[in-house]
Backbone as a chain_set.jsonl record, in Angstrom:
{"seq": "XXXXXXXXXXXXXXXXXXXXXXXXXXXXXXXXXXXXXXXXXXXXXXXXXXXXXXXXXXXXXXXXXXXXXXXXXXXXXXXXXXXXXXXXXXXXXXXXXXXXXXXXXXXXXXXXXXXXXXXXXXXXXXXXXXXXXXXXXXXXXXXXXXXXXXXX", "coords": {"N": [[21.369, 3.948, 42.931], [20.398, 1.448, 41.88], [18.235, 1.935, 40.83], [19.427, 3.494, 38.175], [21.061, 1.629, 37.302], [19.291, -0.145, 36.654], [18.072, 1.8, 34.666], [19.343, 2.15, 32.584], [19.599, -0.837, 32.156], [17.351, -1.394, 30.291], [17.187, 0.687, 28.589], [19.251, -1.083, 27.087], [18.285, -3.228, 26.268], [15.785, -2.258, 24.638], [14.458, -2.533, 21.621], [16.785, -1.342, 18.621], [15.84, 1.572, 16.851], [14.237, 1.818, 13.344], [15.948, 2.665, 10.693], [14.552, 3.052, 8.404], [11.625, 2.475, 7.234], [11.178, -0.358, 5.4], [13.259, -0.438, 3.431], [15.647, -1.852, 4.355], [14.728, -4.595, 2.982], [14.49, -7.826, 1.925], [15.719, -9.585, -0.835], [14.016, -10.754, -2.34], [12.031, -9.336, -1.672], [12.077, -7.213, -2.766], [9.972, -6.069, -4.616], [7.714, -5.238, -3.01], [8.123, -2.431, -2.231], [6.978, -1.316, -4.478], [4.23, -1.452, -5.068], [1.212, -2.869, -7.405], [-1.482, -0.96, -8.54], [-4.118, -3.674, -8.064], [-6.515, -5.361, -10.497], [-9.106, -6.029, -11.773], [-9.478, -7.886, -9.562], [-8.335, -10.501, -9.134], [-5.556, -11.907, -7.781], [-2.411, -12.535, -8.617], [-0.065, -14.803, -8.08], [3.239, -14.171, -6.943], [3.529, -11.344, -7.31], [3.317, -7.875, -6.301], [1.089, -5.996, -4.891], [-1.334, -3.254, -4.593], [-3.978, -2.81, -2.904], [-7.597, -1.765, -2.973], [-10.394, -1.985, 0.197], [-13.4, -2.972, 1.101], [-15.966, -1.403, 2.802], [-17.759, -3.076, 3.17], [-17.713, -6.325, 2.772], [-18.192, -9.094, 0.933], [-18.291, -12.509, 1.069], [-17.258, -15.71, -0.021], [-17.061, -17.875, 1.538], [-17.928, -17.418, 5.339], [-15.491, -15.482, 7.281], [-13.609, -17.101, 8.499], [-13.149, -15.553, 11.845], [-15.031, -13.454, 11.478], [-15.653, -10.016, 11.466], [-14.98, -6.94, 12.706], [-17.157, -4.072, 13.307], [-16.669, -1.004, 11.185], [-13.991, -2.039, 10.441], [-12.647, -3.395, 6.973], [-12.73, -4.872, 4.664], [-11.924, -7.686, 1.592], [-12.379, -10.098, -1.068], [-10.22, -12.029, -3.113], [-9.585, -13.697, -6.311], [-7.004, -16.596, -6.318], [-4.924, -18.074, -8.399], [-3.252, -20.882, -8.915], [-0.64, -22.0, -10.035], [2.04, -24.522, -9.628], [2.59, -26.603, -7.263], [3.599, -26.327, -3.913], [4.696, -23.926, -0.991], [3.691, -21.466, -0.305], [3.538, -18.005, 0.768], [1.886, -15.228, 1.744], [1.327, -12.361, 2.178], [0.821, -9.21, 4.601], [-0.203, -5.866, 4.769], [-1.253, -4.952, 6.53], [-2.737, -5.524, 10.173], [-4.541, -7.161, 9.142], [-7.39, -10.284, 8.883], [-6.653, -13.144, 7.553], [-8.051, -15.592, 5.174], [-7.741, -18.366, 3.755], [-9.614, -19.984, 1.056], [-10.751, -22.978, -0.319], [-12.32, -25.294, -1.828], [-15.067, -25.011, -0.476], [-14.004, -24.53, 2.03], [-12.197, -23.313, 4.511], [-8.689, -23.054, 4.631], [-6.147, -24.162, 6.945], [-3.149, -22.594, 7.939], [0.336, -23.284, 7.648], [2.401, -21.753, 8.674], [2.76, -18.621, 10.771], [3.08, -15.628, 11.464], [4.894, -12.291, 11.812], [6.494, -9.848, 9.169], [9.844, -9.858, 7.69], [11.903, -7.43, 10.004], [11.379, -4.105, 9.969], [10.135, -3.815, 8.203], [7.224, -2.957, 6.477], [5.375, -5.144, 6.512], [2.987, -6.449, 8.246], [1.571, -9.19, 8.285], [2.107, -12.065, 7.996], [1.616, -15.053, 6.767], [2.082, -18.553, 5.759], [1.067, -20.833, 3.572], [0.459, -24.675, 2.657], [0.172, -25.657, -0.909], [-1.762, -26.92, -3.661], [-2.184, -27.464, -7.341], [-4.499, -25.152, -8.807], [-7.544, -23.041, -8.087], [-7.818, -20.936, -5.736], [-9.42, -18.681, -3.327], [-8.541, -15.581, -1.623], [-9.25, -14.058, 1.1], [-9.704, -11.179, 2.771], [-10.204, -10.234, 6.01], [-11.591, -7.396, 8.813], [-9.573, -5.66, 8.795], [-8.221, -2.362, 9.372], [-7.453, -0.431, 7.972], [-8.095, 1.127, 4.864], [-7.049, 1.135, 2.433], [-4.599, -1.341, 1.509], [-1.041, -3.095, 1.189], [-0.432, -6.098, -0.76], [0.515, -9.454, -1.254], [0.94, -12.627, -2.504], [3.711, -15.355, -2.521], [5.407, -17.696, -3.735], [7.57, -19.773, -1.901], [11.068, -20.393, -1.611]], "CA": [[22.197, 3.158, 42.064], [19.785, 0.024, 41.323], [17.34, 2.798, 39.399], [20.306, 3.492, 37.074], [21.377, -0.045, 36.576], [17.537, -0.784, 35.741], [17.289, 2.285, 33.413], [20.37, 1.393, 31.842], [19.461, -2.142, 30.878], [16.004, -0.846, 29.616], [17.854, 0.672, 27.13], [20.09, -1.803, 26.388], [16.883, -4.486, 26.041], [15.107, -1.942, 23.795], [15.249, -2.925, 19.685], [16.871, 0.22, 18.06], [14.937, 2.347, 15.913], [14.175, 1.156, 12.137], [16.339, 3.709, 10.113], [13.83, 3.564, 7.386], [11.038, 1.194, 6.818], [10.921, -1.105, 4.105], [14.93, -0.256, 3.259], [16.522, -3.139, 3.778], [13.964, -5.797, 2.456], [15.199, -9.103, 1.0], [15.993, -9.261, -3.013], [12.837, -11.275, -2.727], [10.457, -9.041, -1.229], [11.693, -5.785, -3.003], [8.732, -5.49, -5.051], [6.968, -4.688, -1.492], [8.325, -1.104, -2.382], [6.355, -0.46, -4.913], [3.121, -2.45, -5.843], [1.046, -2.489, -8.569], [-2.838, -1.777, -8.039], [-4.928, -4.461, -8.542], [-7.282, -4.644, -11.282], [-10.081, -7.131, -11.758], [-9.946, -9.046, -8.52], [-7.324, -11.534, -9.241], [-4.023, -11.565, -7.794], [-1.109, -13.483, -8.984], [1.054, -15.189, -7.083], [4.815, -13.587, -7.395], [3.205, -10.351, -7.977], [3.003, -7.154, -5.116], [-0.55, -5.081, -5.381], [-1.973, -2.309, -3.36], [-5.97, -3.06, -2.889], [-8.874, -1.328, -1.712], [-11.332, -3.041, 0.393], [-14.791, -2.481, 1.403], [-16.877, -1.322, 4.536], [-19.181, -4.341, 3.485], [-17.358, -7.271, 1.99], [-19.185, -10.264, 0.646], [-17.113, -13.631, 1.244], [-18.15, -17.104, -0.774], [-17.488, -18.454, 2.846], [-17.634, -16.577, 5.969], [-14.355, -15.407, 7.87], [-13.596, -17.666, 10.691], [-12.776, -14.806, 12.717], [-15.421, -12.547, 11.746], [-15.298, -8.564, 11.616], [-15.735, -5.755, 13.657], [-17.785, -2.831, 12.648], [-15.685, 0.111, 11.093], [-13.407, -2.841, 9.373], [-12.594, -3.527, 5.94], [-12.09, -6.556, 3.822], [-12.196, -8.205, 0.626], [-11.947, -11.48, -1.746], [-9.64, -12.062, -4.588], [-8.735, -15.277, -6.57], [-5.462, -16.559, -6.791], [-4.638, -19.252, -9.096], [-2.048, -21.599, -8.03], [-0.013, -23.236, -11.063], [2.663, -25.462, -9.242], [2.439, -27.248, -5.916], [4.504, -25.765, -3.154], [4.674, -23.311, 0.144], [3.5, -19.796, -0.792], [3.324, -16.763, 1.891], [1.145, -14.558, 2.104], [1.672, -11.115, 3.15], [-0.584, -8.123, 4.433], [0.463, -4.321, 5.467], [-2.289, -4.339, 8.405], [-2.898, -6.74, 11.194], [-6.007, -8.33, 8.798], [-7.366, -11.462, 9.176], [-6.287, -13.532, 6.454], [-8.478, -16.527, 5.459], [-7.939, -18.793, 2.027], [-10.721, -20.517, 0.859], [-10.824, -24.059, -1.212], [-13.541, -26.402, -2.117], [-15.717, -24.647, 0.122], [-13.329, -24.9, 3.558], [-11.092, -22.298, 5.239], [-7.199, -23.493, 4.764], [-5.038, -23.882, 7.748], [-1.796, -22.079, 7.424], [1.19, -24.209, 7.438], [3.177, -21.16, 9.695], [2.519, -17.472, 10.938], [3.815, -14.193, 11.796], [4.708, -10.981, 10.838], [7.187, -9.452, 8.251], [10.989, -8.923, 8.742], [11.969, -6.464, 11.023], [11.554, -2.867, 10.13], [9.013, -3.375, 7.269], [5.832, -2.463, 6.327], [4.979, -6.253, 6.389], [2.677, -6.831, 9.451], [1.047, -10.484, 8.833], [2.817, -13.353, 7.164], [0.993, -16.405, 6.56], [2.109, -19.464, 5.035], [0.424, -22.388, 3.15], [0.944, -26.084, 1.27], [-1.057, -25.454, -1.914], [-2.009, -28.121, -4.92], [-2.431, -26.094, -8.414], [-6.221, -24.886, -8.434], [-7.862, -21.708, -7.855], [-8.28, -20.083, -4.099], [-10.329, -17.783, -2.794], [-8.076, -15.287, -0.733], [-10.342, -13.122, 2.144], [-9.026, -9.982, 3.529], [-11.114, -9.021, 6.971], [-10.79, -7.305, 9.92], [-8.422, -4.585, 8.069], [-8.389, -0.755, 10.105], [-6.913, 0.233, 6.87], [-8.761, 0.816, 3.67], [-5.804, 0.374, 1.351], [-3.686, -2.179, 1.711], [-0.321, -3.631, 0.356], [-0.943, -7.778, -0.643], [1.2, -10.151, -1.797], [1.1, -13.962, -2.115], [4.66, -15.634, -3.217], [5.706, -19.023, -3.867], [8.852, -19.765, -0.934], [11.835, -21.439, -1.606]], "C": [[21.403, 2.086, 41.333], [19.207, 0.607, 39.682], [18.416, 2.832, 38.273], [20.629, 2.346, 36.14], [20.002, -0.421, 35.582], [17.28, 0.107, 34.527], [18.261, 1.73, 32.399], [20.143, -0.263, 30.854], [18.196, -2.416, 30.659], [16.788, -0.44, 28.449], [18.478, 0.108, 26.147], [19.133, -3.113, 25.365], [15.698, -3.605, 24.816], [15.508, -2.145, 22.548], [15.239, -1.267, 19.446], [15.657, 0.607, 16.998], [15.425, 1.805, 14.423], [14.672, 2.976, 11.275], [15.308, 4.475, 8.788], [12.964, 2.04, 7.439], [11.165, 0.672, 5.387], [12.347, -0.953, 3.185], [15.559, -1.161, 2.512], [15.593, -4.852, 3.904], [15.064, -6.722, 1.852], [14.912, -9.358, -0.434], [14.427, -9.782, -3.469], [11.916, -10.902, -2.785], [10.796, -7.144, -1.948], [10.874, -5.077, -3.813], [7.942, -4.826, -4.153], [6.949, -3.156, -1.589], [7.446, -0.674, -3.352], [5.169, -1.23, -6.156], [2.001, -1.912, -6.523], [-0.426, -2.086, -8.398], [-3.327, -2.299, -8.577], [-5.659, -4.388, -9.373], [-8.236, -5.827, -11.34], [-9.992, -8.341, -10.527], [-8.915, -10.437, -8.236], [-5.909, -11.459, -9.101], [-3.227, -13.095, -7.976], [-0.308, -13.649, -8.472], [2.621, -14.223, -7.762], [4.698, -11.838, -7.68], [2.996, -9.347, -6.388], [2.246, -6.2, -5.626], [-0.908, -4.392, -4.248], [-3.604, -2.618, -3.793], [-6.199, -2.12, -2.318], [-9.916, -2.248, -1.486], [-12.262, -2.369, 0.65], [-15.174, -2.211, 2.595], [-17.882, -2.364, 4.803], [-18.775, -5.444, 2.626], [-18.174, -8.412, 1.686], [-18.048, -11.427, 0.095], [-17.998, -14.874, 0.861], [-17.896, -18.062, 0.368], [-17.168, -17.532, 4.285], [-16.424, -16.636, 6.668], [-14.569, -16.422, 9.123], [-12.94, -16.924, 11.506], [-13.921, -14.134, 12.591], [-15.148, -10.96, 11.343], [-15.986, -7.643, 12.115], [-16.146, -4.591, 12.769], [-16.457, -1.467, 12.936], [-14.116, -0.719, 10.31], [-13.553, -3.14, 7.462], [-11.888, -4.993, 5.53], [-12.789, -6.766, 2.184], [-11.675, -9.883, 0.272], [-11.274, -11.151, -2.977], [-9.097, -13.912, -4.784], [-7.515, -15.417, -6.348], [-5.618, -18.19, -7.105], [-3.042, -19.633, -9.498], [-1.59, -22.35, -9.511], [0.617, -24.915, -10.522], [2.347, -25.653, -7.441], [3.775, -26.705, -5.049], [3.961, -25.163, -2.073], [4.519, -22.322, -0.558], [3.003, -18.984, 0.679], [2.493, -15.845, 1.737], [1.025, -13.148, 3.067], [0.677, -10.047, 2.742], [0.333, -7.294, 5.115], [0.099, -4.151, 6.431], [-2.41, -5.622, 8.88], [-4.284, -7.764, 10.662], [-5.74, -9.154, 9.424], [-7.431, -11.927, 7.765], [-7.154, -15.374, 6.417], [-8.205, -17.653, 3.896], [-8.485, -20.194, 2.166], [-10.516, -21.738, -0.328], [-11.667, -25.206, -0.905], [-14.329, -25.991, -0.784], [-15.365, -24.306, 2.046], [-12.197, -23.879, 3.422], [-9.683, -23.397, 5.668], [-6.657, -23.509, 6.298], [-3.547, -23.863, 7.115], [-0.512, -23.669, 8.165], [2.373, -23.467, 9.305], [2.272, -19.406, 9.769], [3.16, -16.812, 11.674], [4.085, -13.05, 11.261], [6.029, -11.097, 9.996], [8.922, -9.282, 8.483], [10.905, -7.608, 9.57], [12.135, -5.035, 9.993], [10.732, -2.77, 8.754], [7.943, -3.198, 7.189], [4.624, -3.984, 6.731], [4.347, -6.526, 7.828], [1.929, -8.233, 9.681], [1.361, -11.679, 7.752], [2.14, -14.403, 7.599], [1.226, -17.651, 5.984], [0.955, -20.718, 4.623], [0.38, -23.398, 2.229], [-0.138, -25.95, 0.552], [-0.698, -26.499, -2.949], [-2.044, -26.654, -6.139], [-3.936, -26.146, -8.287], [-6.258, -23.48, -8.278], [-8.154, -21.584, -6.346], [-8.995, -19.147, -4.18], [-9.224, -17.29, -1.436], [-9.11, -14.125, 0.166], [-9.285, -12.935, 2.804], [-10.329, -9.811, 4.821], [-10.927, -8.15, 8.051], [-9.756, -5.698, 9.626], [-9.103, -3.546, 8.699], [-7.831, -0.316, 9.17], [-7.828, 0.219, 5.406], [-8.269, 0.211, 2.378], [-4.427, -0.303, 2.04], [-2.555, -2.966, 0.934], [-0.949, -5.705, 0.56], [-0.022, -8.265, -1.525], [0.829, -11.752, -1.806], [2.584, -14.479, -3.164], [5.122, -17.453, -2.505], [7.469, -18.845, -2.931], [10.029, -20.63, -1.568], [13.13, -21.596, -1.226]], "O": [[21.741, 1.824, 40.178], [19.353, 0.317, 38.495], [18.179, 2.053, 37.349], [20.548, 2.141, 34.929], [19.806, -0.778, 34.42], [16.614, -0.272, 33.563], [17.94, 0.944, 31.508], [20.35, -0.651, 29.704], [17.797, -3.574, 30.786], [16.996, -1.165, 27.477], [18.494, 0.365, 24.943], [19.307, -3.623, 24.259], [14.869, -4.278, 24.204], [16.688, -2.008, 22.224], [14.449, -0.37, 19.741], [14.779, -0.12, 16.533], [16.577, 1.437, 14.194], [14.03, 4.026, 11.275], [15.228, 5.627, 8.361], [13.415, 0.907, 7.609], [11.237, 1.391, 4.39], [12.302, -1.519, 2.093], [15.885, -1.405, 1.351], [15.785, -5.83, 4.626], [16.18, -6.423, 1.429], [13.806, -9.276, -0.968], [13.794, -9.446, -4.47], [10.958, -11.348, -3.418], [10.085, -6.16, -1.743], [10.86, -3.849, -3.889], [7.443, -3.765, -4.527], [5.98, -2.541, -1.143], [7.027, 0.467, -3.157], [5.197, -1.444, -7.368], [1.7, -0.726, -6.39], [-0.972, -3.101, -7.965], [-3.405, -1.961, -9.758], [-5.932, -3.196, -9.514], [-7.791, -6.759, -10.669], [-10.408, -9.492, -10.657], [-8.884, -11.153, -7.235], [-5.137, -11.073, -9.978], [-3.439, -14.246, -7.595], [0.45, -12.712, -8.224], [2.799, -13.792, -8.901], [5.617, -11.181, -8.169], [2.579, -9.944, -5.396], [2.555, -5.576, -6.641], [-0.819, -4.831, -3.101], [-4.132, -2.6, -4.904], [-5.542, -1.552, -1.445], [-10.376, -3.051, -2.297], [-12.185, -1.148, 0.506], [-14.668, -2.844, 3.522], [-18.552, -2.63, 5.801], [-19.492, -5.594, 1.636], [-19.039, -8.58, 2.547], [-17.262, -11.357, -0.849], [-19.143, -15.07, 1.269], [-18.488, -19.137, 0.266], [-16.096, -16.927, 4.283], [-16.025, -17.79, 6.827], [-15.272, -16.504, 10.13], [-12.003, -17.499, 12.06], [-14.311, -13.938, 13.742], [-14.077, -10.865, 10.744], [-17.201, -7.453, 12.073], [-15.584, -4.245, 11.73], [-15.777, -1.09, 13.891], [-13.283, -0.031, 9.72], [-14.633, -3.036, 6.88], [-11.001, -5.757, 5.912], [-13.79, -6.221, 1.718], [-10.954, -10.63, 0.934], [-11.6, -10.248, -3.748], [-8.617, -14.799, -4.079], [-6.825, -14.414, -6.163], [-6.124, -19.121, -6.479], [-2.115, -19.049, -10.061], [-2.293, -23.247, -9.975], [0.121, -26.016, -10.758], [1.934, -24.796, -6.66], [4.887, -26.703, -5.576], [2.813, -25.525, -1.816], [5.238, -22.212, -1.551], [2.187, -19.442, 1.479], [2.953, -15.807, 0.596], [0.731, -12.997, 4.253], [0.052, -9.802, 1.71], [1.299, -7.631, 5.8], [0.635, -3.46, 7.298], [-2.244, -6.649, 8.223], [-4.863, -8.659, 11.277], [-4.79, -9.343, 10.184], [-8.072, -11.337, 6.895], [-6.968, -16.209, 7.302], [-8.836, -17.241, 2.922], [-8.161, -21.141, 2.882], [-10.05, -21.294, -1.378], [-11.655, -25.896, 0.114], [-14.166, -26.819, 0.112], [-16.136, -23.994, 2.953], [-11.473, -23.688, 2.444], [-9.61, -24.207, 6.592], [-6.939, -22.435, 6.832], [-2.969, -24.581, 6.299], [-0.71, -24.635, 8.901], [2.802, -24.028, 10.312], [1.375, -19.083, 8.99], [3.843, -17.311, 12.568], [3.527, -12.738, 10.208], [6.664, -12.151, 10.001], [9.289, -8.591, 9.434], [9.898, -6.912, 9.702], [13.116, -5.019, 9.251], [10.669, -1.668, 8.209], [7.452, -3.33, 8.31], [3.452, -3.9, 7.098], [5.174, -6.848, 8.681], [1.632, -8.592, 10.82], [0.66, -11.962, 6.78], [2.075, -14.662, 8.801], [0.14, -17.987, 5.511], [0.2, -21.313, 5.392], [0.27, -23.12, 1.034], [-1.269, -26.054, 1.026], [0.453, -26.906, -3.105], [-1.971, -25.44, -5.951], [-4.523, -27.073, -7.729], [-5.256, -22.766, -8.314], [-8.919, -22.44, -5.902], [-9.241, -18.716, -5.307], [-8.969, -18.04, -0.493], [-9.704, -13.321, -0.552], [-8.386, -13.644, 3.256], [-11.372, -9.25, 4.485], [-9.726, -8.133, 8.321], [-9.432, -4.891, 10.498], [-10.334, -3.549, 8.731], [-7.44, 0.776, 9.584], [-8.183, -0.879, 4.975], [-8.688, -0.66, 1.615], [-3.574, 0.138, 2.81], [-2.988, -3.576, -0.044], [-1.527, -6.31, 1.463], [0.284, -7.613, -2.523], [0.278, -12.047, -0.746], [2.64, -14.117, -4.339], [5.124, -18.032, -1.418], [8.328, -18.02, -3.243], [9.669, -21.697, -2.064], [13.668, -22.701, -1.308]]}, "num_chains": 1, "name": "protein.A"}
């Protein structure tokens, strides 16, 4: 009898199955479905882009994490108009680093994506207007979805 009870509320404690990924996104993030690829290196805030990265990235400061061999990463600008919270979203478990006046940002918040999307590493951070330096590393994926969007 216990076994039953226990498998029983195993099941009950498991999250159901995601009917479809990336489905039921928020009005905000339904570009996520179908992004644009990148083209010269520079992504724009408000904008969703599929990248490719490299087997040998070259970063204008190094990752403070690092990367393991058989990883992929890259750099792209992003130029910040207005002052605010912007997010930061990746498809793979990268490591996400953004770069200004020569110093690695701390994020504001972190985590992953709603539930049942493609979205696996949400990042937030308080930005001035200026240019960044965003670094992808770490990535087990070669192509990757990327976003950065202003929150509000």
């Amino acid at each position: 009898m216990i076994w039953i009870a226990a498998a029983l509320l195993a099941q009950t404690a498991a999250p159901a199955a995601c009917p479809a990924v990336d489905q039921s996104l928020p009005a905000a993030l339904a570009g996520w479905r179908s992004p644009a690829p990148l083209a010269g290196g520079t992504l724009a805030p408000g904008t969703f882009a599929r990248v490719s990265l490299a087997a040998d990235p070259h970063f204008t400061l190094t990752s403070s994490r690092g990367s393991e061999p058989g990883t992929f990463g890259a750099a792209f600008a992003v130029t910040i108009a207005s002052a605010g919270t912007y997010d930061v979203l990746v498809s793979d478990r990268a490591w996400i680093d953004l770069v200004a006046a020569g110093a690695t940002l701390r994020p504001t918040a972190h985590g992953e994506g709603p539930a049942c999307t493609s979205i696996r590493r949400k990042l937030s951070f308080t930005l001035t207007p200026g240019t960044y330096s965003l670094q992808i590393s770490g990535s087990h994926a070669r192509d990757i979805e990327l976003a950065i969007l202003p929150t509000h």
